[in-house]
Short mmCIF file of C-alpha atoms and ligand atoms in Angstrom, two decimals:
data_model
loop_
_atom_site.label_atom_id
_atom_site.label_comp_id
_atom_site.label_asym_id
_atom_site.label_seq_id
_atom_site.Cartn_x
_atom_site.Cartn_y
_atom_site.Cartn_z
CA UNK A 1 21.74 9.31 -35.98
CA UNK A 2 18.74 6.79 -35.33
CA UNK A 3 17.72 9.19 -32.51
CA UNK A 4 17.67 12.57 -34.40
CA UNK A 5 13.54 12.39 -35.31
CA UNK A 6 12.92 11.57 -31.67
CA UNK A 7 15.03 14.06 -30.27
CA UNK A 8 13.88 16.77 -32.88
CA UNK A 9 10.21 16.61 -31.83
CA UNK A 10 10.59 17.29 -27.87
CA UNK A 11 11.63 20.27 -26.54
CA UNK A 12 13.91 18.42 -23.49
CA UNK A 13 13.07 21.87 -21.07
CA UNK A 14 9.57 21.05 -21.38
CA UNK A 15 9.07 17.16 -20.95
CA UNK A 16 11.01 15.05 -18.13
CA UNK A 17 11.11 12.04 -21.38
CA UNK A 18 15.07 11.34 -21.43
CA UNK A 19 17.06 12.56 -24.11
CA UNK A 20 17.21 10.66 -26.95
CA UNK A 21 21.36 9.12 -26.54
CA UNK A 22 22.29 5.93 -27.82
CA UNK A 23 23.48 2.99 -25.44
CA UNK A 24 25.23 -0.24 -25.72
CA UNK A 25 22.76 -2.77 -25.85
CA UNK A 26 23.11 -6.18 -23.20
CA UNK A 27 22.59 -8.93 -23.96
CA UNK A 28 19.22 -9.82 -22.48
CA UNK A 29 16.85 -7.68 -24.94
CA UNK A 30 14.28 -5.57 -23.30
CA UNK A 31 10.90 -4.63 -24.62
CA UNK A 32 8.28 -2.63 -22.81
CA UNK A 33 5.22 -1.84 -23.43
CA UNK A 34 3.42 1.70 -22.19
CA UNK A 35 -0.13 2.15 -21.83
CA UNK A 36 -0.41 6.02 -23.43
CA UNK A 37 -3.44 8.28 -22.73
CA UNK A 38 -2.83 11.00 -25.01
CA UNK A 39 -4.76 12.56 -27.85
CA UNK A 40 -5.85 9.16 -28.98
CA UNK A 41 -5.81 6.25 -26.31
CA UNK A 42 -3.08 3.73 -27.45
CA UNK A 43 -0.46 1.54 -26.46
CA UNK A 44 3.56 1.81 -27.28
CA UNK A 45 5.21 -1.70 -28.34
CA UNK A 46 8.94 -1.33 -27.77
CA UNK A 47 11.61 -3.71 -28.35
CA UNK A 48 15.52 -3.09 -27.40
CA UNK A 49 17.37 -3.59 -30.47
CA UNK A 50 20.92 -2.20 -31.47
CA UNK A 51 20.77 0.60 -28.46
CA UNK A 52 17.36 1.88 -29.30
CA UNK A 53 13.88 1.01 -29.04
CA UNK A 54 12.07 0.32 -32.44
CA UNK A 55 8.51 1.46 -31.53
CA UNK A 56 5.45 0.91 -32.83
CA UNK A 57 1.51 2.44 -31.69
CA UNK A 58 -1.18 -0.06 -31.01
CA UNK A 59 -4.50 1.82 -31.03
CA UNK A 60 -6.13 -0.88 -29.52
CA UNK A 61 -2.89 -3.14 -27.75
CA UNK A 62 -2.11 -6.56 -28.25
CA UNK A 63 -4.74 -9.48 -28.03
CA UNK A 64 -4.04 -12.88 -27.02
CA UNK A 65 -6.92 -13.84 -29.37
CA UNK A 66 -4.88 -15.39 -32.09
CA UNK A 67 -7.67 -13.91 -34.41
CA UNK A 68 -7.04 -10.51 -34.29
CA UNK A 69 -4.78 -8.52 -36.28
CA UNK A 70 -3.99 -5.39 -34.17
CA UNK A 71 -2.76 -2.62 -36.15
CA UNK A 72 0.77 -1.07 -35.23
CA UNK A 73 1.81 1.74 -36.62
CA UNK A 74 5.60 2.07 -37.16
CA UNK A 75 6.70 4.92 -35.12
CA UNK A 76 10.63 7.00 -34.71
CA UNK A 77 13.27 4.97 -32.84
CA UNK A 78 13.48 5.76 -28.79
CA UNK A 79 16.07 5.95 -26.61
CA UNK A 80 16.35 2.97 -24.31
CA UNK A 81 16.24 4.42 -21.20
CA UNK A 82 12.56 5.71 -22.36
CA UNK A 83 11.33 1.77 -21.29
CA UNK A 84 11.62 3.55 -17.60
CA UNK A 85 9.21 6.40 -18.25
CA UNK A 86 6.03 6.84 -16.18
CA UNK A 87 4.37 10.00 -15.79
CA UNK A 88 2.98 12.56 -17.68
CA UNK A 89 3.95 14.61 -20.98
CA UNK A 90 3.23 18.45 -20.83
CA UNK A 91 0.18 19.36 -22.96
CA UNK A 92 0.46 20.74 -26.30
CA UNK A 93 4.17 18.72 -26.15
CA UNK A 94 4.62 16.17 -28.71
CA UNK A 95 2.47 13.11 -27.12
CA UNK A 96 0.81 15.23 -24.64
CA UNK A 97 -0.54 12.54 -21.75
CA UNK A 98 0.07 10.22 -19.54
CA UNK A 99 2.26 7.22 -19.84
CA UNK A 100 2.17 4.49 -17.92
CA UNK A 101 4.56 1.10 -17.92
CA UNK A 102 2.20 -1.81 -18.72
CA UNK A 103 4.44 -4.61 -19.20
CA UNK A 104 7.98 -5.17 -19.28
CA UNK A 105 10.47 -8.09 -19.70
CA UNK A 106 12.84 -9.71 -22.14
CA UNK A 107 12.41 -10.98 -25.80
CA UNK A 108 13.83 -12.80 -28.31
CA UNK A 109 13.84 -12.66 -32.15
CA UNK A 110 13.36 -15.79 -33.65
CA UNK A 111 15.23 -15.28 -36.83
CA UNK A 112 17.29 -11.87 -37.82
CA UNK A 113 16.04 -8.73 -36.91
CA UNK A 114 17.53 -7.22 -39.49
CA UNK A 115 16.79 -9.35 -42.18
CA UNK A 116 13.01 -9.97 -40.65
CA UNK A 117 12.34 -6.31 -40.30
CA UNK A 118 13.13 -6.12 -44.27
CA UNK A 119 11.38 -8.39 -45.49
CA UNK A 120 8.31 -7.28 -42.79
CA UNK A 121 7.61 -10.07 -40.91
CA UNK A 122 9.33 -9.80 -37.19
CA UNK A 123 8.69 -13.31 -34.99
CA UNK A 124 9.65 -12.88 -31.92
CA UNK A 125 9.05 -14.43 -28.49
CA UNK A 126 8.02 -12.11 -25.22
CA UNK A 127 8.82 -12.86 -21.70
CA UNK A 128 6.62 -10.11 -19.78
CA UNK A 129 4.92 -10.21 -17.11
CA UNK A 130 1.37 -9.57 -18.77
CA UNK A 131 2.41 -10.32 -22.52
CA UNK A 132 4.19 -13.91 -23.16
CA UNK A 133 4.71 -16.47 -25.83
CA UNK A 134 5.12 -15.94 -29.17
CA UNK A 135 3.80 -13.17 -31.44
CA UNK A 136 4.69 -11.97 -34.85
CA UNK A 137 4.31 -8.32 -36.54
CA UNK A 138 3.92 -8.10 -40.18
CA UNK A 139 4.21 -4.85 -42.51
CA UNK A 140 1.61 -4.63 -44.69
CA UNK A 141 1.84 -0.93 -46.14
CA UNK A 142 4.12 2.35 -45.42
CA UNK A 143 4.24 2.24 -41.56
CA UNK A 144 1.02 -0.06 -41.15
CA UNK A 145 2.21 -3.61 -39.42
CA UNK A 146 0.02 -5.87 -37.51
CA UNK A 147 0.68 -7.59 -34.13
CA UNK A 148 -0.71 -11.23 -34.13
CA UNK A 149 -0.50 -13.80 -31.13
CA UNK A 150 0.87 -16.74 -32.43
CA UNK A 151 -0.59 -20.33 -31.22
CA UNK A 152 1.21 -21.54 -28.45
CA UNK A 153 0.49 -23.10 -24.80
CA UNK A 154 0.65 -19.69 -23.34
CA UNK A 155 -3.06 -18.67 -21.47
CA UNK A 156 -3.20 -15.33 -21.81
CA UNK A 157 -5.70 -12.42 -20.57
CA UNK A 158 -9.11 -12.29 -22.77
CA UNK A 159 -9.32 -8.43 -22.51
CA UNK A 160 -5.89 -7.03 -21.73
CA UNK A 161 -8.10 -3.29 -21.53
CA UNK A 162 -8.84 -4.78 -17.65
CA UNK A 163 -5.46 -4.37 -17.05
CA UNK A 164 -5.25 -0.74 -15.30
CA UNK A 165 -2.47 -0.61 -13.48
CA UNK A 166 1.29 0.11 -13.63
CA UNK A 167 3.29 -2.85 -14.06
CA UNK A 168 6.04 -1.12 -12.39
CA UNK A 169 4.57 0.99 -9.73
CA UNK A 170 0.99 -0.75 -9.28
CA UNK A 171 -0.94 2.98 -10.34
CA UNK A 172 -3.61 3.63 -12.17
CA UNK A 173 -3.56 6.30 -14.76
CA UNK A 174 -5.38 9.23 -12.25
CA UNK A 175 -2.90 8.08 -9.36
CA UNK A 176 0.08 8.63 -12.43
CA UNK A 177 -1.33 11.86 -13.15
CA UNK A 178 -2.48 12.81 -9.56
CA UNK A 179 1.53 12.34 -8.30
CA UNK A 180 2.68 14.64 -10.67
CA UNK A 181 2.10 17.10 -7.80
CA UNK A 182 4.49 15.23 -5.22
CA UNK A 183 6.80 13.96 -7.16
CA UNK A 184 7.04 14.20 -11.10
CA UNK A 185 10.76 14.02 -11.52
CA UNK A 186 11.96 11.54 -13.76
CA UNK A 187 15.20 10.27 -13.68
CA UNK A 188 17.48 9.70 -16.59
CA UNK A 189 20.71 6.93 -16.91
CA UNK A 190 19.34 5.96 -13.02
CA UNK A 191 22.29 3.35 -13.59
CA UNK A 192 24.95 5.71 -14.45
CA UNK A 193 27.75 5.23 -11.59
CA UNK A 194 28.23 8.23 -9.68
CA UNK A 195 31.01 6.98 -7.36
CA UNK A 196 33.64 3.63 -7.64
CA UNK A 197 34.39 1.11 -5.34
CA UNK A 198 32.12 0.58 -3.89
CA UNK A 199 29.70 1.35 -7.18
CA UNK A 200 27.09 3.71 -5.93
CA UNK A 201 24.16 4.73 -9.02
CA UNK A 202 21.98 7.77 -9.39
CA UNK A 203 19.76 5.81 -8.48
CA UNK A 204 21.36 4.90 -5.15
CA UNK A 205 21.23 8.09 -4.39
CA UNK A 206 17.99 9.43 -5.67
CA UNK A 207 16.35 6.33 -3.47
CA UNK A 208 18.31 7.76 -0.30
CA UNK A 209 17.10 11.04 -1.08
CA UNK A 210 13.34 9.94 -1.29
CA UNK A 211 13.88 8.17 1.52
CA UNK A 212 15.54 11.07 3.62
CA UNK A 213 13.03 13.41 2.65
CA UNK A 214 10.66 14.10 5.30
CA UNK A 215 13.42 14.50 7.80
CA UNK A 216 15.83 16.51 5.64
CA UNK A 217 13.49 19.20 4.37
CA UNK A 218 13.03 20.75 7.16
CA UNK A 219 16.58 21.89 7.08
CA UNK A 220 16.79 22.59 3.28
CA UNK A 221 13.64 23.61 2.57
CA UNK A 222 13.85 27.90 1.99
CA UNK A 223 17.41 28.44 2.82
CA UNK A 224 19.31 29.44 -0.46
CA UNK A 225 21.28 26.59 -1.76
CA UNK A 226 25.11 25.34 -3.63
CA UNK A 227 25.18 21.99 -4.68
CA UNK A 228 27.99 19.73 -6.15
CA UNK A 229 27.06 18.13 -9.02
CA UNK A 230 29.05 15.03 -10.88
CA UNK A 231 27.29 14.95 -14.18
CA UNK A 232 30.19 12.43 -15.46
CA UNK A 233 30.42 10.39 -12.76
CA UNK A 234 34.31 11.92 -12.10
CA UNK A 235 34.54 15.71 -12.02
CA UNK A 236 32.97 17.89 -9.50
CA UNK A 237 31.39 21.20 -10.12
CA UNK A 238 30.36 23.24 -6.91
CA UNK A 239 27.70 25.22 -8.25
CA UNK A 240 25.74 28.55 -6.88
CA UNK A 241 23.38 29.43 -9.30
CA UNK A 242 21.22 26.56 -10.42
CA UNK A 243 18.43 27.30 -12.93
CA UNK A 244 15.88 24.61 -12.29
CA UNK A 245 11.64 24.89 -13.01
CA UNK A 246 11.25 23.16 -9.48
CA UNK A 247 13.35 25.58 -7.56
CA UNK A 248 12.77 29.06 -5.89
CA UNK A 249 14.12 31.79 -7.24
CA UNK A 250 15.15 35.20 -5.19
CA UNK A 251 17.32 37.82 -6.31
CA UNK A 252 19.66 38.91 -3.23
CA UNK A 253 22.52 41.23 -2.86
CA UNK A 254 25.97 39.31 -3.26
CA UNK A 255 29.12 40.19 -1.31
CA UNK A 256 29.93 42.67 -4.16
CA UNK A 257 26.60 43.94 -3.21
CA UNK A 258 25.35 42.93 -6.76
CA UNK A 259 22.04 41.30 -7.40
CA UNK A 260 22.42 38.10 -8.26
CA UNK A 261 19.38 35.46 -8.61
CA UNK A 262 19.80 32.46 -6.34
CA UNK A 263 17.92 29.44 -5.81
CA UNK A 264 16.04 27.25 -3.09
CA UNK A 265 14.21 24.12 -2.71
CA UNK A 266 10.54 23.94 -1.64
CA UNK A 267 9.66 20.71 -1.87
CA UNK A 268 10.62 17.72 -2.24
CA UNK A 269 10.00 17.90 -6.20
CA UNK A 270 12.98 20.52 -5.95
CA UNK A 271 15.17 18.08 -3.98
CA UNK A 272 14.94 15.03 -6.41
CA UNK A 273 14.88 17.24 -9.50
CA UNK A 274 18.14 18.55 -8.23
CA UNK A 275 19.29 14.93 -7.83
CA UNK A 276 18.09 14.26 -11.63
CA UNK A 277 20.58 17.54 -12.64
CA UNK A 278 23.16 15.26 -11.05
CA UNK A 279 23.55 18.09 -7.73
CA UNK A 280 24.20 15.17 -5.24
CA UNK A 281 25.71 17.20 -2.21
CA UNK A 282 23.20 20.24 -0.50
CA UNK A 283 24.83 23.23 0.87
CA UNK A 284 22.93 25.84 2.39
CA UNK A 285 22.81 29.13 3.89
CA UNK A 286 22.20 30.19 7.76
CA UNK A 287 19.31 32.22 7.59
CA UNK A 288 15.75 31.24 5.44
CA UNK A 289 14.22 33.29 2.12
CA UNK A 290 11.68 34.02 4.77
CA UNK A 291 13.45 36.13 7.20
CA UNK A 292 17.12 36.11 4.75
CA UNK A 293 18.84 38.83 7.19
CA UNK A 294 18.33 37.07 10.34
CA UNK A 295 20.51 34.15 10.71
CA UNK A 296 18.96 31.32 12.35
CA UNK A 297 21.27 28.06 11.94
CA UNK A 298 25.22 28.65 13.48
CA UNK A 299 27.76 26.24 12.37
CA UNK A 300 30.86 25.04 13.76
CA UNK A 301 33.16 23.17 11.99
CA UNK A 302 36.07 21.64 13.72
CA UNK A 303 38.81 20.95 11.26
CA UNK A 304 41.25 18.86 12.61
CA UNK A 305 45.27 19.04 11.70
CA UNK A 306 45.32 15.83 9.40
CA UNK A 307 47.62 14.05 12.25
CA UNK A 308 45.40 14.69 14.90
CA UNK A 309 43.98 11.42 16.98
CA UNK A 310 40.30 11.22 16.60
CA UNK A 311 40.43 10.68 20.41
CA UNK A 312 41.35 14.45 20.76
CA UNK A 313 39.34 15.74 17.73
CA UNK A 314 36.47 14.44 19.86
CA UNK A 315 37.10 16.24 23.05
CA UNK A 316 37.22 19.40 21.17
CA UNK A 317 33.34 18.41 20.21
CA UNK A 318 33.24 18.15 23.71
CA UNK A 319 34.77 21.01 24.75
CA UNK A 320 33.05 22.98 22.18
CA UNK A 321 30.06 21.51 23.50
CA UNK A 322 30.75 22.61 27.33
CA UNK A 323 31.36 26.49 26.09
CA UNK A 324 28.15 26.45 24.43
CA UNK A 325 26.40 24.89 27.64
CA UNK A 326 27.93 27.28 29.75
CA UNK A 327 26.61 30.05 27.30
CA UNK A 328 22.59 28.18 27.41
CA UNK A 329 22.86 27.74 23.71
CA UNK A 330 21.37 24.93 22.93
CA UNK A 331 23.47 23.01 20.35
CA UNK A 332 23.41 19.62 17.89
CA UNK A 333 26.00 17.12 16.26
CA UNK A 334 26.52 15.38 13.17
CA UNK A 335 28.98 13.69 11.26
CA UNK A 336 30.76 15.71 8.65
CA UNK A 337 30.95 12.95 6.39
CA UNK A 338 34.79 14.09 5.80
CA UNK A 339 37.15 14.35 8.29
CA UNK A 340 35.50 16.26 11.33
CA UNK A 341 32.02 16.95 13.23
CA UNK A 342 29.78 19.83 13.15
CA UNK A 343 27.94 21.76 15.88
CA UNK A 344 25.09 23.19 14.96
CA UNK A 345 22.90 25.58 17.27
CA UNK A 346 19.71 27.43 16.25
CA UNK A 347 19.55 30.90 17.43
CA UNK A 348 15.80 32.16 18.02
CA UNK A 349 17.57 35.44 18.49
CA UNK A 350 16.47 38.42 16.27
CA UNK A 351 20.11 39.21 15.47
CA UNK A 352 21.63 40.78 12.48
CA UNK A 353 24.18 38.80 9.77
CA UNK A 354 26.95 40.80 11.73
CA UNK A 355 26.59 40.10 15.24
CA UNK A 356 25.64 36.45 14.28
CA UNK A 357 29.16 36.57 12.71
CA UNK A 358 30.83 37.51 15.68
CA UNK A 359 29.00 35.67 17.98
CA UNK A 360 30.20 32.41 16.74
CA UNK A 361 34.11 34.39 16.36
CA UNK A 362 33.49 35.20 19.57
CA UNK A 363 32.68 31.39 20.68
CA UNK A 364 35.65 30.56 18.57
CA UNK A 365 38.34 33.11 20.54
CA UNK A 366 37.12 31.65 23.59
CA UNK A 367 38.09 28.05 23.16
CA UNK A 368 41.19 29.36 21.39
CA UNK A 369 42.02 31.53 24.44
CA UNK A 370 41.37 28.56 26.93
CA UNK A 371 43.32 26.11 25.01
CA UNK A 372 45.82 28.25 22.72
CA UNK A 373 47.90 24.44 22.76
CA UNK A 374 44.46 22.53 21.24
CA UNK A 375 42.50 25.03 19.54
CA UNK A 376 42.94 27.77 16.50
CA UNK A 377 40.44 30.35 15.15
CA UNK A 378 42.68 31.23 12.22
CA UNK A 379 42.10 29.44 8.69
CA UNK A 380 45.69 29.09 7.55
CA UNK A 381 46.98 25.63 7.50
CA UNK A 382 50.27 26.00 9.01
CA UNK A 383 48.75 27.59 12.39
CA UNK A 384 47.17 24.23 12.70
CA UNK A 385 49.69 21.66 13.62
CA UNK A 386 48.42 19.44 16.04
CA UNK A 387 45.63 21.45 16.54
CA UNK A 388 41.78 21.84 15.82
CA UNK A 389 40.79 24.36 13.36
CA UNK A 390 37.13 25.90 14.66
CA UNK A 391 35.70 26.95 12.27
CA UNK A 392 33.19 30.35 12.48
CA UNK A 393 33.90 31.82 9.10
CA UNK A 394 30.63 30.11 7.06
CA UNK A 395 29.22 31.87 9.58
CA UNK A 396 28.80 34.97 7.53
CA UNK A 397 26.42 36.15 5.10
CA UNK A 398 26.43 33.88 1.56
CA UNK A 399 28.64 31.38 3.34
CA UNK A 400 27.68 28.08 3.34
CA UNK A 401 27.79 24.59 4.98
CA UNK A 402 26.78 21.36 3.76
CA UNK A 403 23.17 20.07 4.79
CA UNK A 404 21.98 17.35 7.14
CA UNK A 405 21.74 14.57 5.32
CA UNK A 406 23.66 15.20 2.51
CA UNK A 407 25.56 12.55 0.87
CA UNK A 408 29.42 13.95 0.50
CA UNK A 409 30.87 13.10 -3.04
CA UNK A 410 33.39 10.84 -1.53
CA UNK A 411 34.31 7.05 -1.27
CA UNK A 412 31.10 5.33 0.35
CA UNK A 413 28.88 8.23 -0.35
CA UNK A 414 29.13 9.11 3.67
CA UNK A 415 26.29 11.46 4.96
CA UNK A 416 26.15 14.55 7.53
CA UNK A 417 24.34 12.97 9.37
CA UNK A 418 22.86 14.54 12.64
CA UNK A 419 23.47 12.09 15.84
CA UNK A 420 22.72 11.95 19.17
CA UNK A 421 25.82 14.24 21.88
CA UNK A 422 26.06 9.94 23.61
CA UNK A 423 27.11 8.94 20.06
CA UNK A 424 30.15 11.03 19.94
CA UNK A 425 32.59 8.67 20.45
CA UNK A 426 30.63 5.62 18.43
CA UNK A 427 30.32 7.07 15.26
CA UNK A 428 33.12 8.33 13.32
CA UNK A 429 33.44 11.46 10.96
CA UNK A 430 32.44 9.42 7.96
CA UNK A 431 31.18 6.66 9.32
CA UNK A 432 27.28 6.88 8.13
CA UNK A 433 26.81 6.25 4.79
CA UNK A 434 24.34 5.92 1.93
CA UNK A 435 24.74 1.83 2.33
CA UNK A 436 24.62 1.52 6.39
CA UNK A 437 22.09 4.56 6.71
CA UNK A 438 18.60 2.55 6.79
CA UNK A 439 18.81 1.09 10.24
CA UNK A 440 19.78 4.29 11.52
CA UNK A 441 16.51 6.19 10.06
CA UNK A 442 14.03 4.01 11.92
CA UNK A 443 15.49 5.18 15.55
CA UNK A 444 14.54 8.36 16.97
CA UNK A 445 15.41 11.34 15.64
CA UNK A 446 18.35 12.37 16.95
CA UNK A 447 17.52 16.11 16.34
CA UNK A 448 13.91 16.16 17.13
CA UNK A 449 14.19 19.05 19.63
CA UNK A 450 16.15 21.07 16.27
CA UNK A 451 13.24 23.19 15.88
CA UNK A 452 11.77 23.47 19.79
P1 LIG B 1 35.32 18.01 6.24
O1 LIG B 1 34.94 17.30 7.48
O2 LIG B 1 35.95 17.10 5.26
O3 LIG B 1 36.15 19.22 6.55
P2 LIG B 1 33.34 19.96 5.62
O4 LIG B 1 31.94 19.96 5.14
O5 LIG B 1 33.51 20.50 6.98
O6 LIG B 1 33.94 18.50 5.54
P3 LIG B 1 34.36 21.05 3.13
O7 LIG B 1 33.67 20.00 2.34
O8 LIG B 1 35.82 21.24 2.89
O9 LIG B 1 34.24 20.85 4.68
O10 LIG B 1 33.58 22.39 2.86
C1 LIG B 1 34.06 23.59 3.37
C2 LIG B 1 33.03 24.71 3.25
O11 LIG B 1 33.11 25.38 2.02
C3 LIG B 1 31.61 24.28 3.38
O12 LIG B 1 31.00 25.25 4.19
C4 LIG B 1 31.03 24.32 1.97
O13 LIG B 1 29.67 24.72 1.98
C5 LIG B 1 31.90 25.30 1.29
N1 LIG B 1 32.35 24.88 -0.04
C6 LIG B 1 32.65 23.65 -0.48
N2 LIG B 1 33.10 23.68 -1.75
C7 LIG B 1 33.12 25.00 -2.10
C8 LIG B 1 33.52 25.72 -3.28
N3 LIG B 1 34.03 25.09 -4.34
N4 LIG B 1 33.38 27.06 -3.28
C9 LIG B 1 32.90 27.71 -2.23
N5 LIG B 1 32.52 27.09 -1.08
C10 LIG B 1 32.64 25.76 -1.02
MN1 LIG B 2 35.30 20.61 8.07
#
């Protein structure tokens, strides 16, 4: 495989570089080139060609000047999705540094690449944004070529070495190096399609995530986390025990009161690198690492029978909603992003795993006593016709419920998404999602008084 000499020089655990996979190639050939600080200072000429990226190292880049003969050493085949890579390589990993996208655009071979790269002369004509026109690399000896700029009407930079910025994301080198504390993460196959009709991409949803951040962190952030992941694009996987450099780690008594490690996010560097591991739906505990035995975050769930009228799933919110008033618990709403709402309520209470448990039984009994015709506490399936499942039971100890803001792994990518109590009877169970979200994040947030 063309891909074997890359792949057998990184060590994948170490380095966010993507793995080395072959890809069909489009039509439109790519070529990058990456500005690479590493041992020696140099720049990486890349053009797309048959699903790979034959490379070459320019110690000193290309030169407009049609005069020089830069020297480009012929380098191991890289995977295409490797034209995407900014950011930094470990030290003491194979190309140690930082690598930043100079240019980028299209090409074409004028002749045969096949034939051309043979024989050792390549012509070929770039379409950057920095490097146009036409320019031709000759072999001269073992993997020693030289890049020349052809004469053309092209006007091109006298010293491209005043070029120091990304191409892509406008940084210089130190800001490329200086992020690697926010947000390092980078993503492989960002096209892949995680959901159909409508397409949504990884990257879809790694840009939702980013932009979600700051207001979903402070939910996720420290509480102990499942995820679903879809590394295929088809199949999900709910997962509990992640292993992921980014993440918290605590060891904590299961249900079998075993220890078991489990994970958390602390940062938004755990978030996206979850999102890169293909985990695209967040569900978390009640209670925080900090303080794991006291609960601090009740859910309800109301499950509605699958024939039940929105109209009445919605009074139970309200009802719900009254019971809770009544009892001076202070509680919030958001869209399932499935079929039903959920109520959340933060207890400042110093309580214990078990009475939070039956506290929110208890809250469940009483709506079931008050309207045995509307309302069931019990979980099996055929006690629910025409009725509203409430459910208390991910109320317990390793329980779980999914996060605000989490996408769901359904058709339109809808979100939890917290709303305001007057929105009830706008917004439906699943109607937020990842492509109607952004006007919705610039109002106020719904939840602000969450953590009050
Ligand atoms: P809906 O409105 O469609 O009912 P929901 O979030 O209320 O959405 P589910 O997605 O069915 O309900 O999730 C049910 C609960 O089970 C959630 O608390 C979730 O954290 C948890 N869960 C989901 N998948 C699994 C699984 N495979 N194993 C264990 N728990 C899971
Ligand atoms: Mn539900």
């Amino acid at each position: 495989m063309k891909l074997d000499n890359y792949n057998k020089k990184r060590n994948f655990n170490k380095t966010n570089e993507p793995k080395g996979i072959k890809k069909e190639t489009n039509k439109k050939l790519k070529f990058v080139v990456q500005h690479h600080l590493a041992r020696k200072d140099h720049y990486d000429f890349r053009l797309e060609h048959n699903g790979v990226l034959v490379s070459w190292a320019i110690p000193k880049g290309p030169s407009y000047n049609t005069k020089d003969k830069r020297l480009a050493v012929l380098v191991e085949d890289h995977p295409l999705d490797y034209r995407n890579f900014e950011g930094t390589i470990p030290k003491g990993e194979y190309g140690g540094g930082t690598v930043m996208i100079w240019d980028e655009g299209y090409y074409k071979i004028n002749g045969n690449f096949n034939k051309d790269f043979k024989k050792g002369s390549l012509k070929i004509t770039l379409y950057g944004n920095r490097l146009k026109g036409d320019w031709t690399l000759i072999h001269f000896k073992e993997n020693n070529w030289l890049l020349i700029k052809e004469k053309d009407n092209i006007k091109g930079f006298k010293n491209i070495n005043n070029l120091k910025t990304s191409i892509k994301t406008g940084r210089t080198m130190k800001e490329i190096e200086k992020t690697i504390k926010k947000i390092d993460i980078e993503i492989t196959n960002p096209n892949k399609i995680i959901l159909e009709n409508p397409k949504i991409t990884k990257k879809d949803i790694v840009n939702y995530y980013k932009k979600v951040s700051n207001l979903m962190l402070p939910y996720l952030e420290n509480r102990i986390i499942s995820t679903i992941r879809r590394p295929d694009g088809k199949n999900n996987f709910f997962m509990k025990h992640l292993d992921n450099k980014y993440l918290g780690k605590i060891k904590v008594k299961n249900e079998n009161n075993k220890k078991e490690d489990y994970y958390y996010i602390k940062d938004i560097n755990g978030l996206i690198s979850e999102v890169q591991m293909n985990s695209y739906e967040f569900h978390i505990w009640g209670s925080n690492i900090k303080h794991l035995e006291k609960p601090n975050m009740m859910v309800f769930d109301l499950d509605p029978d699958e024939h039940l009228s929105l109209k009445k799933l919605r009074d139970g919110v309200k009802d719900l909603k009254s019971i809770l008033d009544e009892l001076n618990l202070k509680s919030f709403l958001k869209t399932s992003g499935g079929k039903g709402y959920h109520v959340v309520v933060p207890i400042h209470m110093n309580i214990t795993w078990k009475k939070f448990r039956n506290i929110s039984k208890e809250i469940a009994n009483i709506m079931e006593t008050k309207w045995p015709d509307k309302y069931t506490t019990n979980i099996r399936l055929k006690n629910r016709k025409n009725k509203i499942f409430i459910d208390w039971v991910r109320n317990t100890r390793t329980s779980t419920s999914v996060a605000p803001y989490s996408i769901r792994l359904r058709k339109n990518a809808p979100i939890s998404m917290p709303i305001k109590w007057s929105e009830l009877d706008k917004v439906k169970p699943n109607g937020i999602t990842i492509k109607n979200v952004t006007n919705r994040l610039k109002r106020v947030n719904p939840w602000k008084s969450f953590f009050d």
